Short mmCIF file of C-alpha atoms (C1' of nucleotides) in Angstrom, two decimals:
data_model
loop_
_atom_site.label_atom_id
_atom_site.label_comp_id
_atom_site.label_asym_id
_atom_site.label_seq_id
_atom_site.Cartn_x
_atom_site.Cartn_y
_atom_site.Cartn_z
CA MET A 1349 1.87 7.37 -14.81
CA PRO A 1350 -0.36 4.55 -15.12
CA ARG A 1351 0.12 1.33 -17.04
CA SER A 1352 -1.97 1.41 -20.72
CA TYR A 1353 -3.89 -1.92 -21.48
CA ASP A 1354 -2.35 -1.19 -25.56
CA GLN A 1355 -5.94 -1.89 -26.93
CA TYR A 1356 -7.42 0.72 -29.62
CA CYS A 1357 -10.76 1.02 -27.68
CA ALA A 1358 -12.80 3.64 -26.53
CA ILE A 1359 -13.61 1.46 -23.27
CA ALA A 1360 -9.70 0.16 -22.76
CA ARG A 1361 -8.72 4.03 -23.53
CA ALA A 1362 -11.13 5.82 -20.04
CA LEU A 1363 -9.81 2.87 -17.72
CA ASP A 1364 -6.05 3.95 -18.95
CA THR A 1365 -6.67 7.16 -17.13
CA VAL A 1366 -9.80 6.13 -14.43
CA GLY A 1367 -9.06 2.99 -14.50
CA ASP A 1368 -6.64 2.23 -11.42
CA ARG A 1369 -7.28 1.91 -8.21
CA TRP A 1370 -8.84 5.13 -6.53
CA ALA A 1371 -9.12 7.09 -9.82
CA LEU A 1372 -12.86 7.25 -9.58
CA LEU A 1373 -13.72 7.90 -6.14
CA ILE A 1374 -11.03 10.68 -6.37
CA VAL A 1375 -13.48 12.39 -8.98
CA ARG A 1376 -16.35 11.00 -6.23
CA GLU A 1377 -15.05 13.54 -4.44
CA LEU A 1378 -13.88 16.01 -6.13
CA SER A 1379 -17.61 15.89 -7.79
CA ALA A 1380 -18.49 17.41 -4.56
CA GLY A 1381 -16.31 21.05 -5.03
CA PRO A 1382 -12.34 21.71 -5.27
CA ARG A 1383 -10.70 19.47 -2.11
CA ARG A 1384 -7.94 19.39 -0.39
CA TYR A 1385 -5.48 17.56 0.13
CA THR A 1386 -6.40 16.19 3.17
CA ASP A 1387 -9.82 17.18 2.85
CA LEU A 1388 -10.09 14.13 0.27
CA HIS A 1389 -7.26 11.82 2.83
CA ALA A 1390 -10.12 12.66 4.91
CA ASP A 1391 -12.82 11.22 2.61
CA LEU A 1392 -11.10 8.39 1.33
CA PRO A 1393 -10.63 5.60 4.15
CA GLY A 1394 -7.77 3.64 3.31
CA ILE A 1395 -5.76 5.39 1.12
CA SER A 1396 -1.81 5.70 1.67
CA THR A 1397 -0.80 9.30 1.31
CA ASP A 1398 1.48 8.24 -1.36
CA VAL A 1399 -0.85 6.60 -4.01
CA LEU A 1400 -3.25 9.71 -3.23
CA ALA A 1401 -0.16 12.06 -4.30
CA THR A 1402 0.83 9.60 -7.48
CA ARG A 1403 -3.45 9.42 -8.80
CA LEU A 1404 -3.55 12.98 -8.47
CA LYS A 1405 -0.71 13.50 -10.34
CA ASP A 1406 -1.81 11.02 -13.33
CA LEU A 1407 -5.15 12.34 -13.56
CA GLU A 1408 -3.83 15.70 -13.57
CA ARG A 1409 -1.88 14.63 -17.24
CA GLY A 1410 -5.07 13.04 -18.24
CA ASP A 1411 -6.54 16.45 -17.99
CA VAL A 1412 -9.53 15.21 -15.66
CA VAL A 1413 -8.13 17.19 -12.49
CA THR A 1414 -6.05 20.89 -11.50
CA ARG A 1415 -4.39 21.85 -8.90
CA ARG A 1416 -5.34 25.68 -7.97
CA ARG A 1417 -4.80 28.57 -5.15
CA LEU A 1418 -8.57 29.07 -3.84
CA PRO A 1419 -9.06 32.51 -4.57
CA GLY A 1420 -10.07 34.61 -0.84
CA HIS A 1421 -8.65 31.16 1.97
CA GLY A 1422 -5.36 33.26 2.33
CA SER A 1423 -3.34 31.34 -0.42
CA ALA A 1424 -5.31 27.21 0.37
CA LEU A 1425 -4.10 24.74 -2.85
CA ALA A 1426 -7.36 22.65 -3.93
CA TYR A 1427 -7.63 20.23 -6.43
CA GLU A 1428 -10.59 20.77 -8.95
CA LEU A 1429 -12.02 18.86 -11.70
CA THR A 1430 -11.20 19.80 -15.55
CA ASP A 1431 -14.17 20.20 -18.19
CA ARG A 1432 -13.54 16.80 -18.95
CA GLY A 1433 -13.42 15.26 -15.52
CA ARG A 1434 -17.06 16.55 -14.51
CA ALA A 1435 -17.70 14.99 -17.94
CA LEU A 1436 -17.09 11.72 -16.68
CA ALA A 1437 -20.29 11.96 -14.19
CA PRO A 1438 -22.37 9.89 -16.62
CA VAL A 1439 -20.08 7.44 -15.97
CA LEU A 1440 -20.37 7.82 -11.86
CA ALA A 1441 -23.91 8.09 -12.26
CA ALA A 1442 -24.00 4.58 -14.35
CA LEU A 1443 -21.76 2.95 -12.20
CA ALA A 1444 -23.97 4.02 -8.82
CA ALA A 1445 -26.84 2.41 -10.13
CA TRP A 1446 -25.61 -0.83 -10.64
CA GLY A 1447 -23.95 -0.48 -7.16
CA THR A 1448 -27.69 0.37 -5.08
CA PRO A 1449 -28.28 -3.24 -5.35
CA LEU A 1450 -24.97 -3.77 -3.86
CA LEU A 1451 -25.59 -1.47 -0.54
CA ALA A 1452 -28.78 -3.45 0.88
CA GLU A 1453 -26.95 -2.92 4.79
CA PRO A 1454 -24.05 -0.63 5.78
CA ARG A 1455 -21.27 -3.29 7.03
CA ALA A 1456 -20.04 -2.43 9.96
CA VAL A 1457 -16.20 -1.27 8.60
CA ASP A 1458 -17.99 0.51 5.52
CA ALA A 1459 -17.87 3.97 6.27
CA VAL A 1460 -19.82 7.07 5.64
CA ARG A 1461 -19.99 10.22 3.61
CA ALA A 1462 -23.52 12.14 3.66
CA HIS A 1463 -21.91 13.73 -0.27
CA TRP A 1464 -22.31 10.30 -1.01
CA ALA A 1465 -25.75 10.10 -1.24
CA ALA A 1466 -25.88 12.77 -4.17
CA VAL A 1467 -25.34 10.70 -7.55
CA PRO A 1468 -27.73 8.10 -6.13
CA LEU A 1469 -30.58 10.66 -5.38
CA LEU A 1470 -29.34 12.78 -8.20
CA ASN A 1471 -30.03 9.35 -9.85
CA LEU A 1472 -33.49 9.98 -8.48
CA LEU A 1473 -35.00 12.94 -8.70
CA PRO A 1474 -36.84 14.86 -12.03
CA VAL A 1475 -35.66 17.77 -14.09
CA ALA A 1476 -36.70 21.14 -12.53
CA PRO A 1477 -34.62 24.08 -12.07
CA ALA A 1478 -34.36 24.11 -8.84
CA VAL A 1479 -31.83 24.08 -5.89
CA LEU A 1480 -32.36 21.30 -2.98
CA GLU A 1481 -31.09 21.20 -0.07
CA VAL A 1482 -30.74 17.42 1.41
CA ARG A 1483 -29.71 17.49 5.19
CA LEU A 1484 -29.06 13.62 6.52
CA ASP A 1485 -27.71 13.08 9.94
CA GLU A 1486 -24.14 12.83 8.41
CA GLY A 1487 -23.99 16.49 7.14
CA ALA A 1488 -26.00 18.68 4.27
CA PHE A 1489 -25.28 18.56 0.30
CA HIS A 1490 -27.22 20.56 -2.23
CA LEU A 1491 -28.39 19.32 -5.70
CA ARG A 1492 -28.76 21.18 -8.86
CA LEU A 1493 -31.68 19.94 -10.77
CA ASP A 1494 -31.21 22.03 -14.29
CA ALA A 1495 -31.57 19.57 -17.12
CA ALA A 1496 -27.93 21.53 -18.61
CA GLU A 1497 -26.00 21.05 -14.99
CA ARG A 1498 -27.54 18.43 -12.90
CA SER A 1499 -24.68 18.61 -10.18
CA PHE A 1500 -24.04 18.31 -6.70
CA ALA A 1501 -21.94 20.36 -4.02
CA ASP A 1502 -20.89 19.78 -0.37
CA GLY A 1503 -22.53 21.96 2.76
CA PRO A 1504 -25.61 23.82 2.56
CA ALA A 1505 -27.19 26.11 -0.06
CA PRO A 1506 -27.19 29.58 -0.47
CA ASP A 1507 -29.29 29.62 -3.33
CA ALA A 1508 -31.56 26.70 -2.19
CA GLU A 1509 -35.56 27.14 -2.63
CA ALA A 1510 -35.96 23.83 -1.01
CA ARG A 1511 -34.84 21.55 1.93
CA LEU A 1512 -35.55 17.48 2.37
CA THR A 1513 -33.82 15.93 5.80
CA LEU A 1514 -34.09 12.34 6.01
CA ASP A 1515 -33.49 10.00 8.93
CA PRO A 1516 -31.11 7.26 8.46
CA ALA A 1517 -34.09 4.12 8.04
CA SER A 1518 -35.42 7.30 5.10
CA ALA A 1519 -32.48 7.88 3.72
CA ARG A 1520 -31.37 4.38 3.42
CA ALA A 1521 -34.27 3.95 1.28
CA LEU A 1522 -34.26 5.89 -1.01
CA ILE A 1523 -30.54 5.47 -1.78
CA THR A 1524 -30.87 1.56 -1.34
CA GLY A 1525 -34.00 2.03 -4.15
CA THR A 1526 -36.44 0.18 -1.47
CA ALA A 1527 -38.39 3.06 -1.64
CA THR A 1528 -38.97 6.34 -4.53
CA LEU A 1529 -39.08 9.81 -2.95
CA ALA A 1530 -42.93 9.47 -2.67
CA ASP A 1531 -42.63 6.73 -0.72
CA VAL A 1532 -40.62 8.56 2.34
CA LEU A 1533 -42.42 11.59 2.30
CA ARG A 1534 -46.16 10.01 3.34
CA ALA A 1535 -43.79 8.46 6.03
CA PRO A 1536 -42.73 9.81 8.76
CA GLY A 1537 -38.51 10.77 9.60
CA SER A 1538 -38.55 13.14 6.41
CA ARG A 1539 -40.04 16.80 5.93
CA LEU A 1540 -39.48 18.43 2.62
CA GLU A 1541 -39.53 22.57 3.00
CA GLY A 1542 -39.99 25.00 0.85
CA ASP A 1543 -41.78 26.23 -1.66
CA GLY A 1544 -41.18 27.12 -5.61
CA PRO A 1545 -41.95 24.34 -8.37
CA LEU A 1546 -39.91 21.44 -6.94
CA VAL A 1547 -41.93 21.17 -3.87
CA GLU A 1548 -44.89 21.29 -5.70
CA LEU A 1549 -44.12 18.60 -7.91
CA LEU A 1550 -42.48 16.42 -5.01
CA ALA A 1551 -45.30 17.04 -2.84
CA GLY A 1552 -47.47 16.47 -5.19
CA GLY A 1553 -46.46 12.71 -5.71
CA ALA A 1554 -45.75 13.25 -9.22
CA LEU A 1555 -43.06 10.54 -9.44
CA VAL A 1556 -42.98 8.27 -11.72
CA SER A 1557 -39.13 7.37 -12.04
CA MET B 287 -12.05 -11.87 -3.57
CA PRO B 288 -10.96 -8.48 -4.26
CA ARG B 289 -10.00 -5.87 -2.16
CA SER B 290 -13.05 -4.23 -0.68
CA TYR B 291 -13.11 0.16 -0.09
CA ASP B 292 -15.46 -0.81 2.59
CA GLN B 293 -17.43 2.43 1.69
CA TYR B 294 -21.16 2.84 2.22
CA CYS B 295 -21.58 4.65 -1.32
CA ALA B 296 -22.63 2.37 -4.20
CA ILE B 297 -20.25 3.88 -6.16
CA ALA B 298 -17.70 2.17 -4.63
CA ARG B 299 -19.53 -1.39 -4.40
CA ALA B 300 -19.97 -1.05 -8.27
CA LEU B 301 -16.05 -0.73 -7.82
CA ASP B 302 -15.64 -3.56 -5.59
CA THR B 303 -17.55 -5.81 -7.95
CA VAL B 304 -16.05 -4.28 -11.41
CA GLY B 305 -13.16 -2.32 -10.33
CA ASP B 306 -10.43 -4.46 -10.26
CA ARG B 307 -7.57 -4.56 -13.21
CA TRP B 308 -9.15 -5.82 -16.43
CA ALA B 309 -12.46 -6.35 -14.65
CA LEU B 310 -14.43 -4.70 -17.37
CA LEU B 311 -12.82 -5.62 -20.24
CA ILE B 312 -13.64 -9.25 -19.57
CA VAL B 313 -17.32 -8.00 -19.33
CA ARG B 314 -16.56 -6.16 -22.99
CA GLU B 315 -15.60 -9.26 -24.28
CA LEU B 316 -18.15 -11.15 -23.23
CA SER B 317 -21.08 -8.36 -24.08
CA ALA B 318 -20.26 -9.67 -27.49
CA GLY B 319 -21.61 -12.98 -26.50
CA PRO B 320 -20.28 -16.06 -24.80
CA ARG B 321 -17.09 -16.64 -24.96
CA ARG B 322 -14.14 -19.88 -24.00
CA TYR B 323 -11.88 -18.86 -22.09
CA THR B 324 -8.73 -19.68 -24.13
CA ASP B 325 -11.05 -17.43 -26.59
CA LEU B 326 -11.17 -14.56 -23.89
CA HIS B 327 -6.68 -14.95 -23.47
CA ALA B 328 -6.53 -14.62 -26.95
CA ASP B 329 -8.54 -10.79 -27.29
CA LEU B 330 -6.94 -9.94 -24.27
CA PRO B 331 -3.52 -8.63 -25.00
CA GLY B 332 -1.75 -8.51 -21.74
CA ILE B 333 -3.27 -10.71 -19.48
CA SER B 334 -1.99 -13.03 -17.84
CA THR B 335 -3.31 -17.29 -17.36
CA ASP B 336 -3.71 -16.87 -13.65
CA VAL B 337 -5.11 -13.44 -13.92
CA LEU B 338 -7.96 -13.97 -15.54
CA ALA B 339 -9.45 -17.23 -13.79
CA THR B 340 -9.05 -15.42 -11.06
CA ARG B 341 -11.21 -11.96 -12.38
CA LEU B 342 -13.68 -14.99 -14.09
CA LYS B 343 -14.14 -16.39 -10.75
CA ASP B 344 -14.82 -13.23 -8.97
CA LEU B 345 -16.88 -11.90 -11.83
CA GLU B 346 -18.83 -15.12 -10.91
CA ARG B 347 -19.16 -14.94 -7.13
CA GLY B 348 -19.94 -11.62 -8.43
CA ASP B 349 -23.44 -12.94 -9.94
CA VAL B 350 -22.31 -10.38 -13.42
CA VAL B 351 -20.27 -14.14 -14.96
CA THR B 352 -21.77 -17.98 -15.25
CA ARG B 353 -19.53 -20.79 -16.31
CA ARG B 354 -22.16 -22.63 -18.93
CA ARG B 355 -21.79 -25.65 -20.70
CA LEU B 356 -22.94 -24.53 -24.67
CA PRO B 357 -25.61 -26.71 -26.42
CA GLY B 358 -24.55 -28.43 -29.57
CA HIS B 359 -20.45 -28.04 -29.68
CA GLY B 360 -19.86 -31.03 -27.80
CA SER B 361 -19.26 -29.45 -24.20
CA ALA B 362 -17.51 -26.55 -24.75
CA LEU B 363 -16.86 -24.24 -21.72
CA ALA B 364 -18.04 -21.12 -22.06
CA TYR B 365 -18.60 -17.77 -20.16
CA GLU B 366 -21.20 -15.74 -20.32
CA LEU B 367 -22.79 -12.73 -18.77
CA THR B 368 -25.97 -13.08 -16.31
CA ASP B 369 -28.23 -10.46 -16.55
CA ARG B 370 -26.31 -8.34 -13.88
CA GLY B 371 -23.38 -8.04 -16.35
CA ARG B 372 -25.61 -7.13 -19.19
CA ALA B 373 -26.64 -4.82 -16.78
CA LEU B 374 -23.41 -3.38 -17.06
CA ALA B 375 -23.57 -2.10 -20.45
CA PRO B 376 -24.38 1.87 -19.30
CA VAL B 377 -21.24 1.62 -17.60
CA LEU B 378 -19.21 0.31 -20.82
CA ALA B 379 -21.18 2.61 -23.02
CA ALA B 380 -21.21 5.70 -20.43
CA LEU B 381 -17.04 4.58 -20.31
CA ALA B 382 -16.89 4.71 -24.09
CA ALA B 383 -18.04 7.74 -24.84
CA TRP B 384 -15.86 9.48 -21.99
CA GLY B 385 -12.82 7.95 -23.57
CA THR B 386 -14.14 8.26 -27.49
CA PRO B 387 -11.19 11.79 -27.71
CA LEU B 388 -8.51 9.95 -27.04
CA LEU B 389 -8.98 7.55 -30.13
CA ALA B 390 -7.52 10.28 -31.67
CA GLU B 391 -4.16 8.04 -33.64
CA PRO B 392 -4.33 4.24 -32.70
CA ARG B 393 -0.05 3.45 -30.96
CA ALA B 394 1.73 1.42 -33.19
CA VAL B 395 1.87 -0.86 -29.68
CA ASP B 396 -2.15 -0.59 -30.02
CA ALA B 397 -4.05 -4.36 -30.59
CA VAL B 398 -6.89 -3.89 -32.76
CA ARG B 399 -10.42 -6.39 -32.45
CA ALA B 400 -13.48 -5.63 -35.13
CA HIS B 401 -16.37 -5.91 -31.69
CA TRP B 402 -14.23 -3.10 -29.86
CA ALA B 403 -16.32 -0.65 -32.60
CA ALA B 404 -19.57 -2.18 -31.04
CA VAL B 405 -20.21 0.42 -28.65
CA PRO B 406 -19.22 3.54 -29.98
CA LEU B 407 -20.86 2.44 -32.99
CA LEU B 408 -24.40 2.14 -30.66
CA ASN B 409 -23.74 5.22 -29.03
CA LEU B 410 -23.49 6.76 -32.15
CA LEU B 411 -26.72 4.93 -34.21
CA PRO B 412 -30.54 5.85 -33.47
CA VAL B 413 -33.31 3.29 -32.38
CA ALA B 414 -34.94 1.35 -35.07
CA PRO B 415 -36.33 -1.68 -35.11
CA ALA B 416 -33.36 -3.55 -37.20
CA VAL B 417 -30.29 -5.73 -36.57
CA LEU B 418 -27.39 -4.20 -38.86
CA GLU B 419 -24.51 -5.99 -39.94
CA VAL B 420 -20.87 -4.04 -39.45
CA ARG B 421 -18.13 -5.34 -41.72
CA LEU B 422 -13.99 -4.03 -40.88
CA ASP B 423 -11.12 -4.89 -42.03
CA GLU B 424 -10.18 -6.79 -39.05
CA GLY B 425 -13.92 -8.93 -39.00
CA ALA B 426 -17.47 -8.36 -38.91
CA PHE B 427 -20.14 -8.25 -35.53
CA HIS B 428 -23.50 -7.08 -35.46
CA LEU B 429 -26.12 -4.57 -33.72
CA ARG B 430 -29.37 -4.99 -32.20
CA LEU B 431 -30.66 -1.21 -32.14
CA ASP B 432 -34.04 -2.05 -30.84
CA ALA B 433 -35.16 0.39 -28.36
CA ALA B 434 -35.85 -2.98 -25.56
CA GLU B 435 -32.59 -4.80 -26.80
CA ARG B 436 -30.07 -2.74 -27.63
CA SER B 437 -26.57 -4.79 -27.54
CA PHE B 438 -23.99 -6.90 -29.98
CA ALA B 439 -22.75 -9.94 -31.06
CA ASP B 440 -19.92 -11.13 -32.89
CA GLY B 441 -19.92 -12.18 -36.34
CA PRO B 442 -22.38 -12.24 -38.87
CA ALA B 443 -25.86 -11.48 -38.12
CA PRO B 444 -27.76 -14.68 -39.56
CA ASP B 445 -31.32 -11.87 -39.31
CA ALA B 446 -29.47 -8.95 -40.90
CA GLU B 447 -32.01 -6.56 -42.58
CA ALA B 448 -28.86 -4.15 -43.38
CA ARG B 449 -24.75 -4.26 -43.71
CA LEU B 450 -22.93 -1.16 -42.83
CA THR B 451 -18.64 -1.81 -44.80
CA LEU B 452 -16.09 0.70 -43.78
CA ASP B 453 -13.19 0.92 -44.65
CA PRO B 454 -10.41 1.74 -42.01
CA ALA B 455 -10.58 5.17 -42.51
CA SER B 456 -14.44 5.57 -42.64
CA ALA B 457 -14.56 3.48 -39.10
CA ARG B 458 -11.82 5.18 -37.64
CA ALA B 459 -13.27 8.29 -37.87
CA LEU B 460 -17.06 7.16 -37.17
CA ILE B 461 -15.37 5.60 -33.99
CA THR B 462 -13.43 8.85 -33.17
CA GLY B 463 -15.83 10.74 -33.60
CA THR B 464 -14.69 13.60 -36.50
CA ALA B 465 -17.69 12.29 -38.82
CA THR B 466 -20.87 11.70 -38.32
CA LEU B 467 -23.23 8.57 -39.62
CA ALA B 468 -23.76 11.08 -42.27
CA ASP B 469 -20.82 12.11 -43.37
CA VAL B 470 -19.56 8.17 -44.34
CA LEU B 471 -21.79 7.59 -45.95
CA ARG B 472 -21.10 10.19 -48.48
CA ALA B 473 -18.26 9.67 -48.90
CA PRO B 474 -16.11 6.48 -50.95
CA GLY B 475 -14.66 3.86 -48.54
CA SER B 476 -18.10 2.48 -47.00
CA ARG B 477 -20.85 1.03 -48.05
CA LEU B 478 -24.92 0.11 -46.82
CA GLU B 479 -26.57 -2.36 -48.41
CA GLY B 480 -30.27 -3.75 -47.57
CA ASP B 481 -33.55 -2.52 -46.85
CA GLY B 482 -36.04 -1.86 -43.81
CA PRO B 483 -36.70 1.72 -42.10
CA LEU B 484 -33.13 1.59 -41.02
CA VAL B 485 -31.44 2.09 -44.26
CA GLU B 486 -34.18 4.90 -45.46
CA LEU B 487 -33.26 6.06 -42.01
CA LEU B 488 -29.08 5.98 -42.44
CA ALA B 489 -29.70 7.22 -46.60
CA GLY B 490 -32.11 9.26 -45.98
CA GLY B 491 -29.44 12.02 -43.72
CA ALA B 492 -32.11 11.76 -41.21
CA LEU B 493 -29.42 12.06 -38.28
CA VAL B 494 -28.85 14.50 -35.58
CA SER B 495 -26.72 13.13 -33.55
"C1'" DC C 922 -5.39 -29.48 -26.65
"C1'" DG C 923 -8.12 -25.87 -23.28
"C1'" DG C 924 -8.44 -24.54 -18.52
"C1'" DC C 925 -6.56 -23.78 -15.13
"C1'" DA C 926 -2.00 -23.79 -11.29
"C1'" DT C 927 2.36 -22.99 -9.27
"C1'" DC C 928 6.66 -20.37 -9.95
"C1'" DC C 929 9.30 -15.37 -10.04
"C1'" DG C 930 10.44 -11.22 -10.99
"C1'" DT C 931 8.06 -6.41 -10.71
"C1'" DG C 932 5.86 -2.52 -9.87
"C1'" DA C 933 1.63 -1.52 -7.08
"C1'" DC C 934 -0.34 -0.58 -2.82
"C1'" DG C 935 -1.06 0.45 2.43
"C1'" DA C 936 0.69 1.62 6.89
"C1'" DT C 937 3.60 4.91 9.16
"C1'" DA C 938 7.19 7.63 9.61
"C1'" DC C 939 9.39 12.06 8.15
"C1'" DT C 940 10.49 16.84 6.37
"C1'" DG C 941 10.18 21.61 3.78
"C1'" DC D 855 -0.41 21.41 5.14
"C1'" DA D 856 1.11 18.38 1.58
"C1'" DG D 857 3.35 16.17 0.98
"C1'" DT D 858 8.36 12.44 0.56
"C1'" DA D 859 10.65 8.71 1.88
"C1'" DT D 860 11.05 3.83 3.59
"C1'" DC D 861 9.35 -0.61 3.46
"C1'" DG D 862 6.26 -5.09 4.13
"C1'" DT D 863 2.87 -7.06 1.53
"C1'" DC D 864 0.43 -7.90 -2.18
"C1'" DA D 865 -1.47 -8.09 -7.08
"C1'" DC D 866 0.37 -8.13 -11.62
"C1'" DG D 867 3.08 -10.15 -15.51
"C1'" DG D 868 5.63 -14.21 -18.19
"C1'" DA D 869 6.13 -18.64 -18.93
"C1'" DT D 870 6.02 -23.67 -17.99
"C1'" DG D 871 3.94 -27.35 -16.17
"C1'" DC D 872 -0.65 -30.49 -15.16
"C1'" DC D 873 -4.21 -32.76 -16.43
"C1'" DG D 874 -8.35 -33.54 -17.72
#
DNA sequence: CGGCATCCGTGACGATACTG
DNA sequence: CAGTATCGTCACGGATGCCG
């Protein structure tokens, strides 16, 4: 059980649950879908095994995360977000928006994962009843752009009607906010495939925010 | 200088700057206006003096906080938010919204300050070109409800056109989300004074969210 | 006094090794 | 694969002291 601030304040209470080191980054990882312990450890470079185990237990007690045996795969134990955990999406979005100007240049020591671009891209893309697959050098993920369920998940999408392929420079320009999606689509190094209202909307350049 | 996660991710970068223990609570305090070191120490029960000094230095290097001599008062040194610091308001709002269900009952050990209710109330109140003074048992603060500058500050407002007085039960019901503002205004224990469009809007019961 | 710096005990963290 | 055990280090919390 982590230490409490002991303040009658909603912000302090939230930080009692998700304010510890690594906690929100674990939530970020699980926002991409259920993960096993080893996968989490691999995508959180620097976290030690005991801290990961402790955080997962704390987050479970805080009703943010559940342990579950995935159906299909022979009894694979996995962690996933609860409804309360998914309700942290606005917190992650706000942090991502604020942190964007700090991304300017990747440092030599920085780890990179494809799905870390998902939250910034969700902040950037319009609401649309569509699923967009995004392919980067580091891997693929897909975004659900419905107004009701704006989310993302790892890997290619089975039901994507559009696919966006970005080279590293385009991806970086998008994520750092130095280029709009319209800019990137005009330049070489990016490709938008598929059809449907989303593709027409994006290709049409009707992107204000 | 705090430890970095070393990840090329906007969320991780944000947490590199404001993810340390106490950091966001210091930002919360300074959201109510400039504060001196001793005031911060008094309103953050449990923080040690050296941690407060270290965080303030880190936040200064992170362009979140500035040190300044307040004009008027004989060379009183104070800390205040920079523009980047004020840009953290959506993060605090999202955390407050998520933490609201955790507030149910104040615990015996919990500290209480009047202005800690300001962010939840801002999340609750509509956009209006008005300044609302709020009086609680613990003290007073005021909210600026403009679309452009939604903010709050300590103490009574010189230019408030409305005043909302809440007894402890009403304030708790509002802050925990168990009652709407319309509910509270119908019950005894709360009083709304003043005039202008805001008062008419609130008194009229036209409060959906 | 306000604004820290220092010292010290405890607990959290990070790396590695090890176990069911 | 999914953690637990161990250990060194560092951050935190509390008290006290210094210095303008």
